[in-house]
Amino acid sequence: CPMIVCSCNVLSDHEVRSAASNAVRRSTSHVYGCLGCSAQCGRCARTIRKIIDETLNGAKVGCPVGCACAMHAADPI
């Protein structure tokens, strides 16, 4: 069962884990960007950082399909 870790953007731990495991750069701001949002109040930053750290081992390189991060905003499809 997914747990909401960011109430401002309504992000679940599953979404954060997926973005973290596929992100090129593993920072909270990059994970937010890959999920199409940005930090609001910041209360979830530690939890998101923890999820990123837990996901670090064995992660694939590249962003998830449909990633909205700034790194891909200028890339032609």
mmCIF file of C-alpha atoms in Angstrom:
data_model
loop_
_atom_site.group_PDB
_atom_site.id
_atom_site.type_symbol
_atom_site.label_atom_id
_atom_site.label_comp_id
_atom_site.label_asym_id
_atom_site.label_seq_id
_atom_site.Cartn_x
_atom_site.Cartn_y
_atom_site.Cartn_z
ATOM 1 C CA CYS A 1 0.000 0.000 0.000
ATOM 2 C CA PRO A 2 1.564 3.342 -1.024
ATOM 3 C CA MET A 3 2.239 5.926 1.666
ATOM 4 C CA ILE A 4 1.961 9.652 0.900
ATOM 5 C CA VAL A 5 5.332 11.214 1.739
ATOM 6 C CA CYS A 6 4.671 14.680 0.287
ATOM 7 C CA SER A 7 1.245 16.023 1.146
ATOM 8 C CA CYS A 8 1.745 19.300 -0.763
ATOM 9 C CA ASN A 9 2.319 17.479 -4.070
ATOM 10 C CA VAL A 10 0.542 14.244 -3.067
ATOM 11 C CA LEU A 11 3.555 12.048 -3.838
ATOM 12 C CA SER A 12 3.692 8.460 -2.662
ATOM 13 C CA ASP A 13 6.761 6.605 -1.506
ATOM 14 C CA HIS A 14 6.366 4.353 -4.575
ATOM 15 C CA GLU A 15 6.491 7.349 -6.951
ATOM 16 C CA VAL A 16 9.526 8.797 -5.172
ATOM 17 C CA ARG A 17 11.308 5.411 -5.179
ATOM 18 C CA SER A 18 10.624 4.965 -8.905
ATOM 19 C CA ALA A 19 11.901 8.455 -9.763
ATOM 20 C CA ALA A 20 14.954 8.026 -7.502
ATOM 21 C CA SER A 21 15.878 4.665 -8.986
ATOM 22 C CA ASN A 22 15.722 6.032 -12.537
ATOM 23 C CA ALA A 23 17.105 9.526 -11.986
ATOM 24 C CA VAL A 24 20.463 10.534 -13.443
ATOM 25 C CA ARG A 25 21.151 12.829 -10.481
ATOM 26 C CA ARG A 26 19.822 11.640 -7.174
ATOM 27 C CA SER A 27 18.856 14.863 -5.450
ATOM 28 C CA THR A 28 15.524 15.801 -3.939
ATOM 29 C CA SER A 29 15.057 18.609 -6.468
ATOM 30 C CA HIS A 30 15.716 16.243 -9.390
ATOM 31 C CA VAL A 31 13.235 13.700 -8.016
ATOM 32 C CA TYR A 32 10.613 16.446 -7.639
ATOM 33 C CA GLY A 33 11.340 17.568 -11.210
ATOM 34 C CA CYS A 34 11.025 14.036 -12.580
ATOM 35 C CA LEU A 35 7.632 13.851 -10.896
ATOM 36 C CA GLY A 36 6.558 17.153 -12.464
ATOM 37 C CA CYS A 37 6.569 19.299 -9.333
ATOM 38 C CA SER A 38 8.824 21.155 -6.908
ATOM 39 C CA ALA A 39 9.243 21.332 -3.145
ATOM 40 C CA GLN A 40 6.607 23.421 -1.417
ATOM 41 C CA CYS A 41 6.866 23.463 2.401
ATOM 42 C CA GLY A 42 9.930 21.177 2.526
ATOM 43 C CA ARG A 43 8.726 18.978 5.392
ATOM 44 C CA CYS A 44 9.069 15.856 3.236
ATOM 45 C CA ALA A 45 12.655 16.564 2.098
ATOM 46 C CA ARG A 46 14.266 14.324 4.744
ATOM 47 C CA THR A 47 11.918 11.448 3.962
ATOM 48 C CA ILE A 48 12.503 11.818 0.234
ATOM 49 C CA ARG A 49 16.278 11.974 0.828
ATOM 50 C CA LYS A 50 16.021 8.765 2.882
ATOM 51 C CA ILE A 51 14.090 7.033 0.085
ATOM 52 C CA ILE A 52 16.711 8.216 -2.430
ATOM 53 C CA ASP A 53 19.517 6.869 -0.232
ATOM 54 C CA GLU A 54 17.736 3.532 0.218
ATOM 55 C CA THR A 55 17.228 3.294 -3.544
ATOM 56 C CA LEU A 56 20.821 4.259 -4.419
ATOM 57 C CA ASN A 57 22.201 0.693 -4.649
ATOM 58 C CA GLY A 58 21.394 -1.081 -7.887
ATOM 59 C CA ALA A 59 19.632 1.904 -9.467
ATOM 60 C CA LYS A 60 19.386 2.229 -13.246
ATOM 61 C CA VAL A 61 20.685 5.309 -15.037
ATOM 62 C CA GLY A 62 18.159 7.445 -16.923
ATOM 63 C CA CYS A 63 14.824 9.040 -16.125
ATOM 64 C CA PRO A 64 11.433 7.332 -16.115
ATOM 65 C CA VAL A 65 9.242 7.482 -19.204
ATOM 66 C CA GLY A 66 7.411 10.803 -19.304
ATOM 67 C CA CYS A 67 9.950 12.506 -17.027
ATOM 68 C CA ALA A 68 9.277 16.243 -16.802
ATOM 69 C CA CYS A 69 12.670 17.225 -15.371
ATOM 70 C CA ALA A 70 14.462 20.322 -16.656
ATOM 71 C CA MET A 71 17.205 18.118 -18.114
ATOM 72 C CA HIS A 72 14.736 16.778 -20.698
ATOM 73 C CA ALA A 73 12.594 19.878 -21.220
ATOM 74 C CA ALA A 74 14.838 21.063 -24.067
ATOM 75 C CA ASP A 75 15.368 17.599 -25.610
ATOM 76 C CA PRO A 76 13.450 17.083 -28.852
ATOM 77 C CA ILE A 77 11.424 13.883 -28.866
#
